[in-house]
GROMACS .gro file of N, CA and C in nm:
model
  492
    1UNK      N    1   0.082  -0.119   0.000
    1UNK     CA    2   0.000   0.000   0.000
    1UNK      C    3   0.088   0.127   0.000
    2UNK      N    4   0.190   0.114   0.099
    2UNK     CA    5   0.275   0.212   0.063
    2UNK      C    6   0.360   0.264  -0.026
    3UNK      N    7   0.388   0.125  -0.101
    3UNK     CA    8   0.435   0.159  -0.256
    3UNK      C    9   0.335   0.243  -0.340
    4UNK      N   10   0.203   0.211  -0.320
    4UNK     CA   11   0.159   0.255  -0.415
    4UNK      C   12   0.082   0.390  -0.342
    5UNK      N   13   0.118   0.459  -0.277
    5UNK     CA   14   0.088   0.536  -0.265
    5UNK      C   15   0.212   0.654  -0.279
    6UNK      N   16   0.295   0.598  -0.289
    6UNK     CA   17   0.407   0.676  -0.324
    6UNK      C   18   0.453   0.692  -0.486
    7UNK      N   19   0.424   0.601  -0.579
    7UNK     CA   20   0.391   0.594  -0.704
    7UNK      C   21   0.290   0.708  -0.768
    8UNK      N   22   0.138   0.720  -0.674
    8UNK     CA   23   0.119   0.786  -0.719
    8UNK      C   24   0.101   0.898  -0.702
    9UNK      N   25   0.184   0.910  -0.589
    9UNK     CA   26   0.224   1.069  -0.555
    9UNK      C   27   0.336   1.106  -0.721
   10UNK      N   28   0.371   1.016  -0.698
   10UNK     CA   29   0.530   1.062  -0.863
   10UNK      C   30   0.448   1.077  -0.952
   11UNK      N   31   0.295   0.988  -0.981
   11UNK     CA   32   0.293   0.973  -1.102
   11UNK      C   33   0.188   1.139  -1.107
   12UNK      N   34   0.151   1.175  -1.005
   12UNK     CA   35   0.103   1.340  -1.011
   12UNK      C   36   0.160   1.436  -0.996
   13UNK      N   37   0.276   1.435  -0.970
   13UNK     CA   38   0.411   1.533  -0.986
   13UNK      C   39   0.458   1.584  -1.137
   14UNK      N   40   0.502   1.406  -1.169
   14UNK     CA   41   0.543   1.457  -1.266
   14UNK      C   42   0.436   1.475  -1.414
   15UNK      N   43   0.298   1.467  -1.389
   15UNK     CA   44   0.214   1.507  -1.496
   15UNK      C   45   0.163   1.614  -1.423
   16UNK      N   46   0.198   1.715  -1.364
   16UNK     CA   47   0.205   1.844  -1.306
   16UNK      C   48   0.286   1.957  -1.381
   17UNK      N   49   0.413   1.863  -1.369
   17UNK     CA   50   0.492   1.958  -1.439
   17UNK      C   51   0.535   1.913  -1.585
   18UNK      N   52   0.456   1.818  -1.647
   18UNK     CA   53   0.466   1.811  -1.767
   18UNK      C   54   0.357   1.843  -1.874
   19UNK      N   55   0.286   1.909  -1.840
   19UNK     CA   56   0.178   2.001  -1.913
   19UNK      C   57   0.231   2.106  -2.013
   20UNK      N   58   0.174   2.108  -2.108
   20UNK     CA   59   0.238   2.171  -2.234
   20UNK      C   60   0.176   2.341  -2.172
   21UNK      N   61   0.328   2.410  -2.267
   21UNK     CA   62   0.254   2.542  -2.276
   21UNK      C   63   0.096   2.591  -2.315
   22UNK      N   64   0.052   2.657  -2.237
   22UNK     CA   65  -0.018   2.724  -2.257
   22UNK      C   66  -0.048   2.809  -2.330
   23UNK      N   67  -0.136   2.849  -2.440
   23UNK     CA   68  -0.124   2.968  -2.524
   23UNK      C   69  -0.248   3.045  -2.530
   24UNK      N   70  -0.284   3.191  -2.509
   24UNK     CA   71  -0.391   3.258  -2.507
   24UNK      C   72  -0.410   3.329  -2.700
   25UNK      N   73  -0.370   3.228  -2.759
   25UNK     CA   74  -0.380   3.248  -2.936
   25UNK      C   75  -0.401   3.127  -3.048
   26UNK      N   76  -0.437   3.126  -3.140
   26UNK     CA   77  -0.392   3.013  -3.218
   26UNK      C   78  -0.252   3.035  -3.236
   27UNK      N   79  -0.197   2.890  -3.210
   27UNK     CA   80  -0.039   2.869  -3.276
   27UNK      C   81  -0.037   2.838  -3.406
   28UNK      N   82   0.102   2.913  -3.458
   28UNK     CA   83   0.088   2.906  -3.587
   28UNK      C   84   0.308   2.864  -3.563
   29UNK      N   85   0.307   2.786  -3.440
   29UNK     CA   86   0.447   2.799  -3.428
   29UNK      C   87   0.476   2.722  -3.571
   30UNK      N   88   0.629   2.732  -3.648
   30UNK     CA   89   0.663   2.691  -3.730
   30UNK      C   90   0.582   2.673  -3.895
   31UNK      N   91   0.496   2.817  -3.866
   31UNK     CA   92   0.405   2.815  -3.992
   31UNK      C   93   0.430   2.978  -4.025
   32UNK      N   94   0.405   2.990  -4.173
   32UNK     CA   95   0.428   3.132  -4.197
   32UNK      C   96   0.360   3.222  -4.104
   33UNK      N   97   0.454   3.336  -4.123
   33UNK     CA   98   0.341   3.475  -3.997
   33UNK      C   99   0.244   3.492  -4.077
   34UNK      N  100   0.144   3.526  -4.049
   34UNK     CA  101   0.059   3.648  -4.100
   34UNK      C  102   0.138   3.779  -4.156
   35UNK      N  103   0.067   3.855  -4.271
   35UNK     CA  104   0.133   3.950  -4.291
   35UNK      C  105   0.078   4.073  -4.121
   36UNK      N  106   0.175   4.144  -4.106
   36UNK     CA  107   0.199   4.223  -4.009
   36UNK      C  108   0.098   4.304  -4.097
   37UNK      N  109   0.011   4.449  -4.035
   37UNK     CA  110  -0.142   4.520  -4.087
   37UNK      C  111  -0.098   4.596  -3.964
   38UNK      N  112  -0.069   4.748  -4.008
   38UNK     CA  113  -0.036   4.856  -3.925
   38UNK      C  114  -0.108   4.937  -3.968
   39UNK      N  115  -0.195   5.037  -3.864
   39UNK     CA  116  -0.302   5.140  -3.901
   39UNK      C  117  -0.219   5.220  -3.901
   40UNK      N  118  -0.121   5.270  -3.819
   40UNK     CA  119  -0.004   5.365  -3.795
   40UNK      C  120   0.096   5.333  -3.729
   41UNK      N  121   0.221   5.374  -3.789
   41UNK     CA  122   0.332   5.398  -3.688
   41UNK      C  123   0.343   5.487  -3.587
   42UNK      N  124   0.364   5.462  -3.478
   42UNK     CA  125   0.394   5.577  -3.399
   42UNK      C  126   0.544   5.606  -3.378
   43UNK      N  127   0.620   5.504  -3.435
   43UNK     CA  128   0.814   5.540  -3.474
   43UNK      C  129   0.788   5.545  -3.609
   44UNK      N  130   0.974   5.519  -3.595
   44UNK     CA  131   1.000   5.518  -3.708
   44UNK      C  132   0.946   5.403  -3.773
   45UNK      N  133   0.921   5.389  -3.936
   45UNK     CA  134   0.861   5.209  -3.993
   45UNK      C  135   1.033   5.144  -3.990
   46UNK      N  136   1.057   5.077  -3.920
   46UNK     CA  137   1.171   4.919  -3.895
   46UNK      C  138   1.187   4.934  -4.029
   47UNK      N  139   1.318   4.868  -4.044
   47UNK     CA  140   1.380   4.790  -4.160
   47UNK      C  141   1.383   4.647  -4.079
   48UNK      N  142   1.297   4.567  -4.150
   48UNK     CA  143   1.314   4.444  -4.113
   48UNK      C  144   1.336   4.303  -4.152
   49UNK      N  145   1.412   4.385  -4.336
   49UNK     CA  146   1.446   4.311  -4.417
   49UNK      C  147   1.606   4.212  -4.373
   50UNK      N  148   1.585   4.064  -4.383
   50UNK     CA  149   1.696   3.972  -4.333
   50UNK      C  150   1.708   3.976  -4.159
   51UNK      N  151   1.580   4.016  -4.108
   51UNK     CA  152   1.567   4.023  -3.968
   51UNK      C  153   1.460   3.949  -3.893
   52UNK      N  154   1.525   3.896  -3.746
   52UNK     CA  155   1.423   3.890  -3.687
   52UNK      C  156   1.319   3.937  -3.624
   53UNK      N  157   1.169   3.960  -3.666
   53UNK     CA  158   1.067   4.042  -3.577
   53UNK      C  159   1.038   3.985  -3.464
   54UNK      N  160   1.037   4.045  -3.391
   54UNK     CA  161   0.934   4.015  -3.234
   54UNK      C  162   0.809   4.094  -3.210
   55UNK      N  163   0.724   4.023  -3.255
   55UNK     CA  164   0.573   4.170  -3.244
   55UNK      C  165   0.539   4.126  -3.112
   56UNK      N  166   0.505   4.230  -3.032
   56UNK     CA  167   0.452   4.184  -2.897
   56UNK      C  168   0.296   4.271  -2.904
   57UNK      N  169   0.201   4.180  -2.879
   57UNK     CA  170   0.057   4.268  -2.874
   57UNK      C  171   0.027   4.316  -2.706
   58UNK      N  172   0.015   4.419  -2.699
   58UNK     CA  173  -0.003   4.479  -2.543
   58UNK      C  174  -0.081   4.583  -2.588
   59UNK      N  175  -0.128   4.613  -2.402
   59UNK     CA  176  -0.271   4.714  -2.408
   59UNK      C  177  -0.173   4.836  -2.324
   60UNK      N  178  -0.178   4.974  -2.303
   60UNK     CA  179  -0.188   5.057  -2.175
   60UNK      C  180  -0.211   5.022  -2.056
   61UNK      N  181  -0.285   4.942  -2.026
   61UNK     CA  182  -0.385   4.894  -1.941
   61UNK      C  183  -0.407   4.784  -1.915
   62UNK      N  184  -0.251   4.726  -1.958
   62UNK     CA  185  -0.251   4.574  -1.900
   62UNK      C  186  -0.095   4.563  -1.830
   63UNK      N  187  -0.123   4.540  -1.696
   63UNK     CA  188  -0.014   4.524  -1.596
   63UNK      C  189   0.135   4.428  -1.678
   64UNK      N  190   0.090   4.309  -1.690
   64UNK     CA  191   0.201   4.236  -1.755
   64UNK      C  192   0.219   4.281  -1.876
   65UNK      N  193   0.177   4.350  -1.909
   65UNK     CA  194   0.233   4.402  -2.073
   65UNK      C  195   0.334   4.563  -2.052
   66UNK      N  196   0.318   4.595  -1.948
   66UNK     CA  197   0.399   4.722  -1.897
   66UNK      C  198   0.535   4.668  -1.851
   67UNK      N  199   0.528   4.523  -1.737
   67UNK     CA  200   0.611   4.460  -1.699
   67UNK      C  201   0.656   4.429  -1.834
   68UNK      N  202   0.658   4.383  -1.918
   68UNK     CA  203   0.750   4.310  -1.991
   68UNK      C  204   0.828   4.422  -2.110
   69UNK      N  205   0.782   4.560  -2.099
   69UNK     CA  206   0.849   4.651  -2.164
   69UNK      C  207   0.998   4.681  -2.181
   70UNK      N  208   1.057   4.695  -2.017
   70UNK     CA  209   1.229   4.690  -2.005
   70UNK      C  210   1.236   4.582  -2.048
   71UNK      N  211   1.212   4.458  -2.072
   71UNK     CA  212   1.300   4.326  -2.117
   71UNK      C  213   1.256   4.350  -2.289
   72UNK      N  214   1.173   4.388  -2.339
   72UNK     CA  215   1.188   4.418  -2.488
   72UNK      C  216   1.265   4.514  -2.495
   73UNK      N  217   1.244   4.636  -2.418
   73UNK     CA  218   1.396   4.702  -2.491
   73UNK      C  219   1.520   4.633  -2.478
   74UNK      N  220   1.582   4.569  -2.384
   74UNK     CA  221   1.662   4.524  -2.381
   74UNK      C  222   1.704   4.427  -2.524
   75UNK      N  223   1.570   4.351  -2.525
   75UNK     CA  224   1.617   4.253  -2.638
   75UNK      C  225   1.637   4.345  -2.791
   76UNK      N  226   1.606   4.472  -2.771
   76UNK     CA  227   1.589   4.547  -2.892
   76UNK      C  228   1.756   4.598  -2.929
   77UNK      N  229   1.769   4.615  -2.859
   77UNK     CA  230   1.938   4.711  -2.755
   77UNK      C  231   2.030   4.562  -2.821
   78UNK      N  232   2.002   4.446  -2.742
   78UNK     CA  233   2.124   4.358  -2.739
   78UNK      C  234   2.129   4.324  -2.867
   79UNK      N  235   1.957   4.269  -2.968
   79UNK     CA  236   2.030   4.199  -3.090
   79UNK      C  237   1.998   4.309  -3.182
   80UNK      N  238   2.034   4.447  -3.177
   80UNK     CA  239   1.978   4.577  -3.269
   80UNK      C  240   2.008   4.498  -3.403
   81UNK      N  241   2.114   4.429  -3.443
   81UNK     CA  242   2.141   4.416  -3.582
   81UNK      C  243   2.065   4.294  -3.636
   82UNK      N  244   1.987   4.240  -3.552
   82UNK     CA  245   1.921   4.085  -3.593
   82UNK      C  246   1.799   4.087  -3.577
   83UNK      N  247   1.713   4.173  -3.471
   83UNK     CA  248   1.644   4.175  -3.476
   83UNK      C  249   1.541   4.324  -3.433
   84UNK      N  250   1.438   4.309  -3.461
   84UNK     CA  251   1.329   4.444  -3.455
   84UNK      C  252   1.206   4.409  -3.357
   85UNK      N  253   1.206   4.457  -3.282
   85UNK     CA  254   1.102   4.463  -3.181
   85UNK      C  255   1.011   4.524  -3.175
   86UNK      N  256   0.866   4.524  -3.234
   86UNK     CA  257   0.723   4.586  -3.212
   86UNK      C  258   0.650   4.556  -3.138
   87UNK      N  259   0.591   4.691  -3.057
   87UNK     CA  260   0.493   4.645  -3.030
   87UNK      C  261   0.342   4.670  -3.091
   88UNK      N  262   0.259   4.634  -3.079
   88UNK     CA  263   0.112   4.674  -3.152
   88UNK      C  264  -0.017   4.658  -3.058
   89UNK      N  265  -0.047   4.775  -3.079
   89UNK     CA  266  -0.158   4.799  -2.957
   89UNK      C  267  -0.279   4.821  -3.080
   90UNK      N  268  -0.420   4.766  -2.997
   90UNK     CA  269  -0.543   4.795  -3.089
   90UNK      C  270  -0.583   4.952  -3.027
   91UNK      N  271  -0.549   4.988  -2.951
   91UNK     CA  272  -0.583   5.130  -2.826
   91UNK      C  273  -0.546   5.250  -2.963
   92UNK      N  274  -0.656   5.328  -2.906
   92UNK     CA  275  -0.597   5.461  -3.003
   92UNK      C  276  -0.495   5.511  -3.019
   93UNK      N  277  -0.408   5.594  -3.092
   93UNK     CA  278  -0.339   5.662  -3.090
   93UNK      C  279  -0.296   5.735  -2.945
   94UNK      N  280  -0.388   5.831  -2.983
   94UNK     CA  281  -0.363   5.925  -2.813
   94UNK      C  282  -0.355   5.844  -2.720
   95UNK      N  283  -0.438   5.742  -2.702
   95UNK     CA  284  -0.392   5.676  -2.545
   95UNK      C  285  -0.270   5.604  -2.552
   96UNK      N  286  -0.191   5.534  -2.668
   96UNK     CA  287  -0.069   5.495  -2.652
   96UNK      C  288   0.065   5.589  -2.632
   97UNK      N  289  -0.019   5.682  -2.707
   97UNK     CA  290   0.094   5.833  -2.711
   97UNK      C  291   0.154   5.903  -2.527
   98UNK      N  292  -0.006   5.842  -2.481
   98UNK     CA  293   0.020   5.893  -2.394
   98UNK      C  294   0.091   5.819  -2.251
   99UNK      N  295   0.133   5.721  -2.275
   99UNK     CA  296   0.233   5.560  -2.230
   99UNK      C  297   0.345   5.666  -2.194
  100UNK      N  298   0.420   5.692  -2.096
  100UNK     CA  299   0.539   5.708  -2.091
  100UNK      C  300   0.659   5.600  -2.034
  101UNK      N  301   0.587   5.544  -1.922
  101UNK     CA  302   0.610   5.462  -1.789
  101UNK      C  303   0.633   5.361  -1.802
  102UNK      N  304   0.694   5.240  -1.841
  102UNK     CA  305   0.866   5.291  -1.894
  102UNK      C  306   0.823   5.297  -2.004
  103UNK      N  307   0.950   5.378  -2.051
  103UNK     CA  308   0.925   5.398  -2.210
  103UNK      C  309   0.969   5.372  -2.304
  104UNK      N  310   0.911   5.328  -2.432
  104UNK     CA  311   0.949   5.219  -2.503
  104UNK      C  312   1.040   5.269  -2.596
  105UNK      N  313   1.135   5.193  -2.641
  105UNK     CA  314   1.213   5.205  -2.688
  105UNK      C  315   1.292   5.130  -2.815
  106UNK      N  316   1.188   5.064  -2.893
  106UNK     CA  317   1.152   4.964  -2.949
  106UNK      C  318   1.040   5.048  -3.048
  107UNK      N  319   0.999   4.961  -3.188
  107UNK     CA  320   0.891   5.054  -3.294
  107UNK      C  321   0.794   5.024  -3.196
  108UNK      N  322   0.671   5.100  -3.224
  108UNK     CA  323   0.530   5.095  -3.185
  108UNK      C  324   0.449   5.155  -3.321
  109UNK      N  325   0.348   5.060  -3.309
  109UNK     CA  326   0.239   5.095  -3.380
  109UNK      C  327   0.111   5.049  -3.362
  110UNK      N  328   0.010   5.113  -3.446
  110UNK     CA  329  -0.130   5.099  -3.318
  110UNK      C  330  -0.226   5.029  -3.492
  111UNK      N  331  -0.330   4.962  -3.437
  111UNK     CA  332  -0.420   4.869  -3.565
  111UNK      C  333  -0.567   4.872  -3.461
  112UNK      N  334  -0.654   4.968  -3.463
  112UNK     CA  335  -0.773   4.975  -3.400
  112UNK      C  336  -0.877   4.878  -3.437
  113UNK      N  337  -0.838   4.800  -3.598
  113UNK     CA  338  -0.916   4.713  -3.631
  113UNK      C  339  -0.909   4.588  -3.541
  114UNK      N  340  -0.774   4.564  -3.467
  114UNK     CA  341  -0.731   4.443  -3.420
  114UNK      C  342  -0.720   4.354  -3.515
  115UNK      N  343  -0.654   4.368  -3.648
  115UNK     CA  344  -0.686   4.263  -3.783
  115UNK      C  345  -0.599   4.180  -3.772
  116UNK      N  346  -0.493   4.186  -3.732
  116UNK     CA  347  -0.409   4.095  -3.694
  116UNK      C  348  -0.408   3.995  -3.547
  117UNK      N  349  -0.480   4.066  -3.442
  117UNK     CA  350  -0.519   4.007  -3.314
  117UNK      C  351  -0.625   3.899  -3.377
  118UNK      N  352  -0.695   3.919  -3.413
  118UNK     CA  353  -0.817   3.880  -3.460
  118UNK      C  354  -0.742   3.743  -3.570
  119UNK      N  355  -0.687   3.769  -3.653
  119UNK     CA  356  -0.601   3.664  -3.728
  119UNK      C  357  -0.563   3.538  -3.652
  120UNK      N  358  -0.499   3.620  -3.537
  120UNK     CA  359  -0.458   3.488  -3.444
  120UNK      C  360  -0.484   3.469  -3.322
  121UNK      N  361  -0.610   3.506  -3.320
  121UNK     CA  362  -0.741   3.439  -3.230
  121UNK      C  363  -0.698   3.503  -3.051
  122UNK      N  364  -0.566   3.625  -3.089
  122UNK     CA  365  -0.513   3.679  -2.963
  122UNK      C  366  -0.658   3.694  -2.836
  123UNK      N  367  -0.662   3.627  -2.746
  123UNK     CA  368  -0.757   3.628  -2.611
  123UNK      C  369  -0.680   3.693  -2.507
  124UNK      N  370  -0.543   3.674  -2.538
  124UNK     CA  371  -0.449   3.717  -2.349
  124UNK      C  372  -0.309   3.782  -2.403
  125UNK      N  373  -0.322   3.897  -2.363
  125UNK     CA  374  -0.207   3.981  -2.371
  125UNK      C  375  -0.135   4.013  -2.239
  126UNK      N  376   0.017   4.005  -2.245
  126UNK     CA  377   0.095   3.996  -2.372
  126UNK      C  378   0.123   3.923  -2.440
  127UNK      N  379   0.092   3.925  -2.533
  127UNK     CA  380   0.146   3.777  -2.674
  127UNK      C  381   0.249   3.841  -2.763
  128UNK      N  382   0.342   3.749  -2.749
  128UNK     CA  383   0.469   3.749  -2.886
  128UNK      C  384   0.461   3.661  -2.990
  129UNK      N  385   0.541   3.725  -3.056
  129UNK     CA  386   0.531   3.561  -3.137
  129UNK      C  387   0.704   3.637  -3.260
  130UNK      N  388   0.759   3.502  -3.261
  130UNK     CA  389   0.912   3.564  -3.299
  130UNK      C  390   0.926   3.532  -3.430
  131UNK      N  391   0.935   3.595  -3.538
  131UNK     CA  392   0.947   3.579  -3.654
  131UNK      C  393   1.087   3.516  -3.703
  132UNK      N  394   1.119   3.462  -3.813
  132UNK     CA  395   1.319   3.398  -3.867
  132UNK      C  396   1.236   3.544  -3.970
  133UNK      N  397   1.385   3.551  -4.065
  133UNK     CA  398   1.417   3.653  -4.132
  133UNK      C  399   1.301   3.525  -4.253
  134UNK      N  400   1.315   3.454  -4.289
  134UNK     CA  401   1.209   3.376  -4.393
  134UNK      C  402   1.056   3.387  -4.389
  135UNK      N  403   0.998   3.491  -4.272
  135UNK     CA  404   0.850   3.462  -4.191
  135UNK      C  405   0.803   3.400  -4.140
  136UNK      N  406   0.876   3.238  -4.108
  136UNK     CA  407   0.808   3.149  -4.001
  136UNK      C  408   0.807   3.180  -3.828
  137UNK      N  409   0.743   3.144  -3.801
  137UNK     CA  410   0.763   3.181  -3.678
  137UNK      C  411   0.809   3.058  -3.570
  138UNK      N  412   0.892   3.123  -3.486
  138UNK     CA  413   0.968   3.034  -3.448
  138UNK      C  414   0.965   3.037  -3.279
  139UNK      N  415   0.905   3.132  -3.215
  139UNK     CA  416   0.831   3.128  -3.067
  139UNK      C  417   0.714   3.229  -3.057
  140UNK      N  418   0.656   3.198  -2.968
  140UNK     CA  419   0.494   3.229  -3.002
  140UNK      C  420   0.490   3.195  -2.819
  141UNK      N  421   0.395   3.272  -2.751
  141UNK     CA  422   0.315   3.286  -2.623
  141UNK      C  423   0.293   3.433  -2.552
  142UNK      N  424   0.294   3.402  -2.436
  142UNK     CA  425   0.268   3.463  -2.336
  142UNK      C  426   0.462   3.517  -2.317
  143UNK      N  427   0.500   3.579  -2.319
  143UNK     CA  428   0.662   3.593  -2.253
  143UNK      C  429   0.687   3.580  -2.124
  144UNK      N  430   0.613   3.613  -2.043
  144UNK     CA  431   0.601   3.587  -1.837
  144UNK      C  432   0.582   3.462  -1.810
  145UNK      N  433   0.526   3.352  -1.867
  145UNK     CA  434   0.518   3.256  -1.861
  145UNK      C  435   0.585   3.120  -1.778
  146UNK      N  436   0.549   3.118  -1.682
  146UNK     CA  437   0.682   3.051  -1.566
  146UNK      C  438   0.672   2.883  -1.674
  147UNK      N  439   0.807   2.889  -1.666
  147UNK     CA  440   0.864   2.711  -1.767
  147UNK      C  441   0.888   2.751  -1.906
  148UNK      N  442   0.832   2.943  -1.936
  148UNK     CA  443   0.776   2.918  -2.093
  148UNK      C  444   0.817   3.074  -2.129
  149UNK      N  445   0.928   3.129  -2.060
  149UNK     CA  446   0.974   3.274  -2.042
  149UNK      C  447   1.033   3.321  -2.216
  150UNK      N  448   1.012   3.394  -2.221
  150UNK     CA  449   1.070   3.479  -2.343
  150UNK      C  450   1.203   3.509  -2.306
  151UNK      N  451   1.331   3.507  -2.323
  151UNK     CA  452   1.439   3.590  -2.266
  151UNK      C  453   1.568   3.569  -2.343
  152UNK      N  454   1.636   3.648  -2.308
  152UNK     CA  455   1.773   3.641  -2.413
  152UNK      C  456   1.825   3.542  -2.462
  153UNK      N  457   1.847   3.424  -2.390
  153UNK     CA  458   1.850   3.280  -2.376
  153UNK      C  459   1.785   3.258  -2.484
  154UNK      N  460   1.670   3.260  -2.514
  154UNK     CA  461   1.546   3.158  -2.552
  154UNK      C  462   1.572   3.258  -2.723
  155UNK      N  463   1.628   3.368  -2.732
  155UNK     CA  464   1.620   3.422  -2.841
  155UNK      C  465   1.730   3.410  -2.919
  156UNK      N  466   1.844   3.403  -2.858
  156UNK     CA  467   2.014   3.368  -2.938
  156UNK      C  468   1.993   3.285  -2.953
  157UNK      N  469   1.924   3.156  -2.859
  157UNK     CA  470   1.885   2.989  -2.883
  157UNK      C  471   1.840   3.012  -3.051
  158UNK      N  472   1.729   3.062  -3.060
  158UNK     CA  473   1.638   3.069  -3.203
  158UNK      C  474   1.693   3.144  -3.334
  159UNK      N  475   1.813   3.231  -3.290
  159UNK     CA  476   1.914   3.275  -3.394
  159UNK      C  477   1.978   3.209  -3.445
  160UNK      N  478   2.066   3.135  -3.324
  160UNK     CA  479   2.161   3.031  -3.373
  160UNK      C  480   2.143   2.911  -3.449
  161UNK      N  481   1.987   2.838  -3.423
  161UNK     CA  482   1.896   2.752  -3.467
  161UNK      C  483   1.876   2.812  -3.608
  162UNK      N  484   1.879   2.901  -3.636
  162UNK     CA  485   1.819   2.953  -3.761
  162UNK      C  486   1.943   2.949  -3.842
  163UNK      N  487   2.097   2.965  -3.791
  163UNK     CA  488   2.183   2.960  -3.872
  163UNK      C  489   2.236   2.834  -3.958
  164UNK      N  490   2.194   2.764  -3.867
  164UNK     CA  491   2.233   2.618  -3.877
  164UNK      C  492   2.150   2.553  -4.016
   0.00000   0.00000   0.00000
């Protein structure tokens, strides 16, 4: 009895922590992007020819999408020559304009239609999704994601993968 109660203590552990990512979108991992549909820039328009994109969809008004701002600039900063970092908000103009806190440093641009959210069935922001310089996409989620983090790591990983 005690064997088997210790069995299936393991055997609920480890199908605890072996649950697949979670995604608040349709995955389209390892399938062409969608074409990107910008109502406006609010930077400059990227050169993002032979590059990697990172579109991140965030609101004003969504806590984890503010949190994850310094770590996109960062990733914008470290791989400037590889890759381009957007973000795309469906929020008006003026209310993104009016975002200072932290401040982004990375393109922004705003799509009120949500035509691209809407494309990929976006329900939970923040959503990324990481483009190769060819358009497939090659990470896709939530970036905060505990087991399932977006981070420098996880992005030179997908460069280097791409060279190969």
């Amino acid at each position: 009895m005690k064997n088997f109660i210790v069995l299936l203590i393991a055997l609920f552990t480890i199908s605890t922590y072996a649950q697949e990512k979670e995604l608040w979108a349709k995955s389209i991992l390892n399938e062409k992007a969608p074409e990107l549909v910008v109502e406006k820039w609010l930077s400059d328009i990227p050169d993002t020819e032979g590059k990697f994109v990172l579109i991140d969809f965030w609101a004003t008004w969504c806590g984890p999408c503010i949190k994850a701002i310094p770590e996109l600039n960062s990733y914008q900063k470290e791989f400037k020559d590889k890759l381009v970092v957007i973000g795309l908000s469906d929020e008006p103009e003026a209310k993104v304009k009016k975002h200072k806190r932290p401040k982004i440093e990375y393109y922004s641009a705003i799509d009120t239609q949500s035509r691209l959210n809407n494309e990929l069935e976006v329900r939970g922001i923040p959503h990324c999704i990481l483009i190769d310089p060819d358009g497939i996409v090659r990470w896709e989620g939530y970036p905060l994601l505990t087991g399932y983090e977006l981070t420098s790591d996880v992005i030179a990983k997908v460069i280097e993968d791409y060279k190969k």
